[in-house]
PDB file of C-alpha atoms in Angstrom:
ATOM      1  CA  MET A 156       2.902 -11.599  14.573  1.00  0.00           C
ATOM      2  CA  ASP A 157       0.780  -8.659  15.930  1.00  0.00           C
ATOM      3  CA  GLU A 158       4.108  -6.470  16.096  1.00  0.00           C
ATOM      4  CA  ILE A 159       4.768  -7.033  12.085  1.00  0.00           C
ATOM      5  CA  MET A 160       1.352  -6.228  11.088  1.00  0.00           C
ATOM      6  CA  ASP A 161       1.332  -3.096  13.248  1.00  0.00           C
ATOM      7  CA  SER A 162       4.570  -2.007  11.428  1.00  0.00           C
ATOM      8  CA  PHE A 163       3.247  -3.182   7.892  1.00  0.00           C
ATOM      9  CA  ILE A 164      -0.210  -1.155   8.158  1.00  0.00           C
ATOM     10  CA  PRO A 165       1.546   2.299   8.336  1.00  0.00           C
ATOM     11  CA  ALA A 166       4.059   1.475   5.863  1.00  0.00           C
ATOM     12  CA  GLU A 167       1.275   0.241   3.196  1.00  0.00           C
ATOM     13  CA  GLN A 168      -0.331   3.671   3.967  1.00  0.00           C
ATOM     14  CA  GLY A 169       3.169   5.317   3.606  1.00  0.00           C
ATOM     15  CA  LYS A 170       3.674   3.229   0.428  1.00  0.00           C
ATOM     16  CA  SER A 171       0.345   5.063  -0.947  1.00  0.00           C
ATOM     17  CA  LEU A 172       1.412   8.450   0.379  1.00  0.00           C
ATOM     18  CA  TRP A 173       4.648   8.299  -1.308  1.00  0.00           C
ATOM     19  CA  LEU A 174       2.920   7.481  -4.637  1.00  0.00           C
ATOM     20  CA  GLU A 175       0.819  10.511  -4.507  1.00  0.00           C
ATOM     21  CA  ILE A 176       3.771  12.631  -3.445  1.00  0.00           C
ATOM     22  CA  LYS A 177       5.803  11.723  -6.231  1.00  0.00           C
ATOM     23  CA  ALA A 178       3.038  12.717  -8.621  1.00  0.00           C
ATOM     24  CA  LYS A 179       2.096  16.052  -7.131  1.00  0.00           C
ATOM     25  CA  TYR A 180       5.723  17.206  -6.860  1.00  0.00           C
ATOM     26  CA  GLY A 181       7.264  15.385  -9.738  1.00  0.00           C
ATOM     27  CA  TYR A 182      10.027  13.455  -8.033  1.00  0.00           C
ATOM     28  CA  GLN A 183      12.336  11.285 -10.303  1.00  0.00           C
ATOM     29  CA  ASN A 184      14.304   8.419  -9.807  1.00  0.00           C
ATOM     30  CA  GLY A 185      17.797   9.779  -8.310  1.00  0.00           C
ATOM     31  CA  ASP A 186      16.540  12.769  -6.678  1.00  0.00           C
ATOM     32  CA  LEU A 187      17.412  13.079  -2.970  1.00  0.00           C
ATOM     33  CA  LEU A 188      14.448  12.242  -0.461  1.00  0.00           C
ATOM     34  CA  LEU A 189      15.451  13.494   2.742  1.00  0.00           C
ATOM     35  CA  LEU A 190      12.946  12.882   5.884  1.00  0.00           C
ATOM     36  CA  LEU A 191      12.982  14.995   9.036  1.00  0.00           C
ATOM     37  CA  PRO A 192      10.749  13.314  11.573  1.00  0.00           C
ATOM     38  CA  THR A 193      12.438  14.371  14.481  1.00  0.00           C
ATOM     39  CA  ASP A 194      11.663  17.469  16.414  1.00  0.00           C
ATOM     40  CA  CYS A 195      15.553  18.068  17.060  1.00  0.00           C
ATOM     41  CA  ASP A 196      16.040  21.294  15.596  1.00  0.00           C
ATOM     42  CA  GLU A 197      19.830  20.962  15.665  1.00  0.00           C
ATOM     43  CA  MET A 198      19.597  17.618  13.569  1.00  0.00           C
ATOM     44  CA  ASN A 199      17.170  19.271  11.099  1.00  0.00           C
ATOM     45  CA  ARG A 200      19.499  22.213  10.430  1.00  0.00           C
ATOM     46  CA  ALA A 201      22.780  20.173  10.148  1.00  0.00           C
ATOM     47  CA  ALA A 202      20.885  17.998   7.750  1.00  0.00           C
ATOM     48  CA  ILE A 203      19.804  20.583   5.613  1.00  0.00           C
ATOM     49  CA  GLN A 204      23.043  22.273   5.704  1.00  0.00           C
ATOM     50  CA  TYR A 205      24.769  18.845   4.500  1.00  0.00           C
ATOM     51  CA  ILE A 206      22.240  18.774   1.349  1.00  0.00           C
ATOM     52  CA  PRO A 207      24.624  20.405  -1.171  1.00  0.00           C
ATOM     53  CA  VAL A 208      27.714  18.296  -0.161  1.00  0.00           C
ATOM     54  CA  TYR A 209      25.285  15.153  -0.870  1.00  0.00           C
ATOM     55  CA  ILE A 210      23.917  15.850  -3.633  1.00  0.00           C
ATOM     56  CA  LYS A 211      27.253  17.306  -5.250  1.00  0.00           C
ATOM     57  CA  ASN A 212      28.817  13.995  -4.404  1.00  0.00           C
ATOM     58  CA  LYS A 213      25.942  11.711  -5.815  1.00  0.00           C
ATOM     59  CA  TYR A 214      25.498  13.986  -8.779  1.00  0.00           C
ATOM     60  CA  ILE A 215      21.923  14.441  -7.916  1.00  0.00           C
ATOM     61  CA  ARG A 216      19.920  17.329  -9.569  1.00  0.00           C
ATOM     62  CA  HIS A 217      17.053  17.965  -6.809  1.00  0.00           C
ATOM     63  CA  ALA A 218      16.277  17.413  -3.170  1.00  0.00           C
ATOM     64  CA  PHE A 219      12.958  16.903  -1.530  1.00  0.00           C
ATOM     65  CA  VAL A 220      12.933  17.616   2.161  1.00  0.00           C
ATOM     66  CA  VAL A 221       9.895  16.245   3.766  1.00  0.00           C
ATOM     67  CA  TYR A 222       9.120  17.563   7.519  1.00  0.00           C
ATOM     68  CA  ARG A 223       6.609  17.713  10.119  1.00  0.00           C
ATOM     69  CA  LYS A 224       3.703  20.164   9.895  1.00  0.00           C
ATOM     70  CA  ASN A 225       4.076  22.920  12.568  1.00  0.00           C
ATOM     71  CA  ALA A 226       7.833  21.741  13.321  1.00  0.00           C
ATOM     72  CA  ALA A 227      10.183  24.188  13.869  1.00  0.00           C
ATOM     73  CA  TYR A 228      11.839  24.529  10.424  1.00  0.00           C
ATOM     74  CA  PHE A 229      14.876  26.266   8.877  1.00  0.00           C
ATOM     75  CA  GLU A 230      14.096  27.433   5.344  1.00  0.00           C
ATOM     76  CA  VAL A 231      16.115  26.207   2.645  1.00  0.00           C
ATOM     77  CA  ASP A 232      17.320  28.919   0.293  1.00  0.00           C
ATOM     78  CA  MET A 233      18.305  26.322  -2.496  1.00  0.00           C
ATOM     79  CA  PRO A 234      16.661  26.396  -6.015  1.00  0.00           C
ATOM     80  CA  TYR A 235      16.955  22.809  -6.329  1.00  0.00           C
ATOM     81  CA  VAL A 236      15.300  21.741  -2.956  1.00  0.00           C
ATOM     82  CA  THR A 237      11.158  21.256  -2.911  1.00  0.00           C
ATOM     83  CA  ASP A 238       9.899  21.497   0.987  1.00  0.00           C
ATOM     84  CA  ILE A 239       7.117  18.954   1.631  1.00  0.00           C
ATOM     85  CA  GLU A 240       5.188  19.542   4.860  1.00  0.00           C
ATOM     86  CA  LEU A 241       3.219  16.926   6.079  1.00  0.00           C
ATOM     87  CA  PRO A 242       0.993  16.181   9.372  1.00  0.00           C
ATOM     88  CA  GLU A 243       2.880  13.723  11.752  1.00  0.00           C
ATOM     89  CA  THR A 244       0.625  11.114  10.991  1.00  0.00           C
ATOM     90  CA  GLN A 245       1.492  11.063   7.403  1.00  0.00           C
ATOM     91  CA  LEU A 246       5.224  11.635   7.997  1.00  0.00           C
ATOM     92  CA  LEU A 247       5.389   8.782  10.423  1.00  0.00           C
ATOM     93  CA  GLN A 248       3.833   6.427   7.646  1.00  0.00           C
ATOM     94  CA  LEU A 249       6.793   7.215   5.142  1.00  0.00           C
ATOM     95  CA  VAL A 250       9.185   6.283   7.930  1.00  0.00           C
ATOM     96  CA  ALA A 251       7.293   3.160   8.568  1.00  0.00           C
ATOM     97  CA  LEU A 252       7.759   2.481   5.086  1.00  0.00           C
ATOM     98  CA  TYR A 253      11.658   3.355   5.049  1.00  0.00           C
ATOM     99  CA  LYS A 254      11.754   1.086   8.176  1.00  0.00           C
ATOM    100  CA  LEU A 255      10.966  -1.829   5.860  1.00  0.00           C
ATOM    101  CA  ILE A 256      12.602  -0.995   2.668  1.00  0.00           C
ATOM    102  CA  GLN A 257      14.638   1.425   1.168  1.00  0.00           C
ATOM    103  CA  PHE A 258      11.749   2.463  -1.256  1.00  0.00           C
ATOM    104  CA  GLU A 259      13.989   4.937  -3.273  1.00  0.00           C
ATOM    105  CA  LYS A 260      17.636   5.084  -4.328  1.00  0.00           C
ATOM    106  CA  ASN A 261      18.855   8.337  -2.591  1.00  0.00           C
ATOM    107  CA  ILE A 262      16.849   8.475   0.738  1.00  0.00           C
ATOM    108  CA  VAL A 263      17.909   9.662   3.490  1.00  0.00           C
ATOM    109  CA  ALA A 264      16.071   9.751   6.953  1.00  0.00           C
ATOM    110  CA  VAL A 265      17.264  11.397  10.277  1.00  0.00           C
ATOM    111  CA  ILE A 266      15.909   9.177  12.730  1.00  0.00           C
ATOM    112  CA  PRO A 267      17.507   9.159  16.059  1.00  0.00           C
ATOM    113  CA  GLU A 268      15.393   6.355  17.406  1.00  0.00           C
ATOM    114  CA  LEU A 269      16.408   2.607  17.525  1.00  0.00           C
ATOM    115  CA  PRO A 270      16.716   0.390  15.733  1.00  0.00           C
ATOM    116  CA  PHE A 271      18.142   3.166  13.358  1.00  0.00           C
ATOM    117  CA  ALA A 272      20.145   5.260  15.898  1.00  0.00           C
ATOM    118  CA  SER A 273      20.759   5.641  19.609  1.00  0.00           C
ATOM    119  CA  VAL A 274      19.809   8.969  21.189  1.00  0.00           C
ATOM    120  CA  GLY A 275      21.904   7.865  23.908  1.00  0.00           C
ATOM    121  CA  ILE A 276      24.858   8.136  21.679  1.00  0.00           C
ATOM    122  CA  LEU A 277      24.564  12.049  21.132  1.00  0.00           C
ATOM    123  CA  GLY A 278      26.490  14.363  23.695  1.00  0.00           C
ATOM    124  CA  LYS A 279      28.743  11.293  24.778  1.00  0.00           C
ATOM    125  CA  ASN A 280      32.525  11.398  24.067  1.00  0.00           C
ATOM    126  CA  GLY A 281      31.910  14.807  22.144  1.00  0.00           C
ATOM    127  CA  ILE A 282      29.512  13.401  19.655  1.00  0.00           C
ATOM    128  CA  THR A 283      26.806  16.070  18.398  1.00  0.00           C
ATOM    129  CA  ALA A 284      23.932  16.203  16.583  1.00  0.00           C
ATOM    130  CA  GLU A 285      25.699  17.504  13.292  1.00  0.00           C
ATOM    131  CA  ASP A 286      28.150  14.499  13.770  1.00  0.00           C
ATOM    132  CA  TYR A 287      25.226  12.054  13.737  1.00  0.00           C
ATOM    133  CA  VAL A 288      23.665  13.890  10.566  1.00  0.00           C
ATOM    134  CA  ILE A 289      27.296  14.094   8.673  1.00  0.00           C
ATOM    135  CA  ASN A 290      27.360   9.955   9.652  1.00  0.00           C
ATOM    136  CA  THR A 291      24.025   9.484   8.275  1.00  0.00           C
ATOM    137  CA  PHE A 292      24.673  11.370   4.926  1.00  0.00           C
ATOM    138  CA  PHE A 293      28.228  10.278   4.128  1.00  0.00           C
ATOM    139  CA  GLU A 294      27.387   6.714   5.239  1.00  0.00           C
ATOM    140  CA  LYS A 295      25.412   6.388   2.029  1.00  0.00           C
ATOM    141  CA  VAL A 296      27.946   8.377  -0.025  1.00  0.00           C
ATOM    142  CA  GLY A 297      30.960   5.763   1.122  1.00  0.00           C
ATOM    143  CA  GLN A 298      33.178   8.465   2.428  1.00  0.00           C
TER     144      GLN A 298
END
C-alpha cells in the first residue's frame, strides 16, 4: 500500500503542475506533449527529430517539449514548438502522473526505464536509441 501512495503523491503534484503549465503556455487539447525526462542526449535528439513527422501524421498544430533544467538539450528550431524547462523534481512529477494515466490525448514520453521500456534492450541486436524513439512515436500513430 505504501508503494501506491508513494507514486500517487508525486502524480497528484504532477496534475497540479500540469494545470499550471497548460494555463501559462496555452496548451490546447490535441497538441503534442513530449516529455524528455531522460538524460540520454541521443534519445532526446531523436525524439525532437521526429516531432515534424508525428505532428503531420496526427494533424497536430503545436508541440510542447518538456525537459529537465540544466540538461544537455538540443534547441528546437521549429515555429510550432514550445520548449518548457523544468527542475528535475517537477518533471518527475509529470512522469509520475503519466505512469498512472495518459492525461492528454497526444502525449509521448521518452522513458527508457521499466515498466515502460528496458534500457537493456538498447544496443542489443543493433537496436539504437533512435530505434527506441521511433517505436515510441509510431506506436502512438499506429504505423
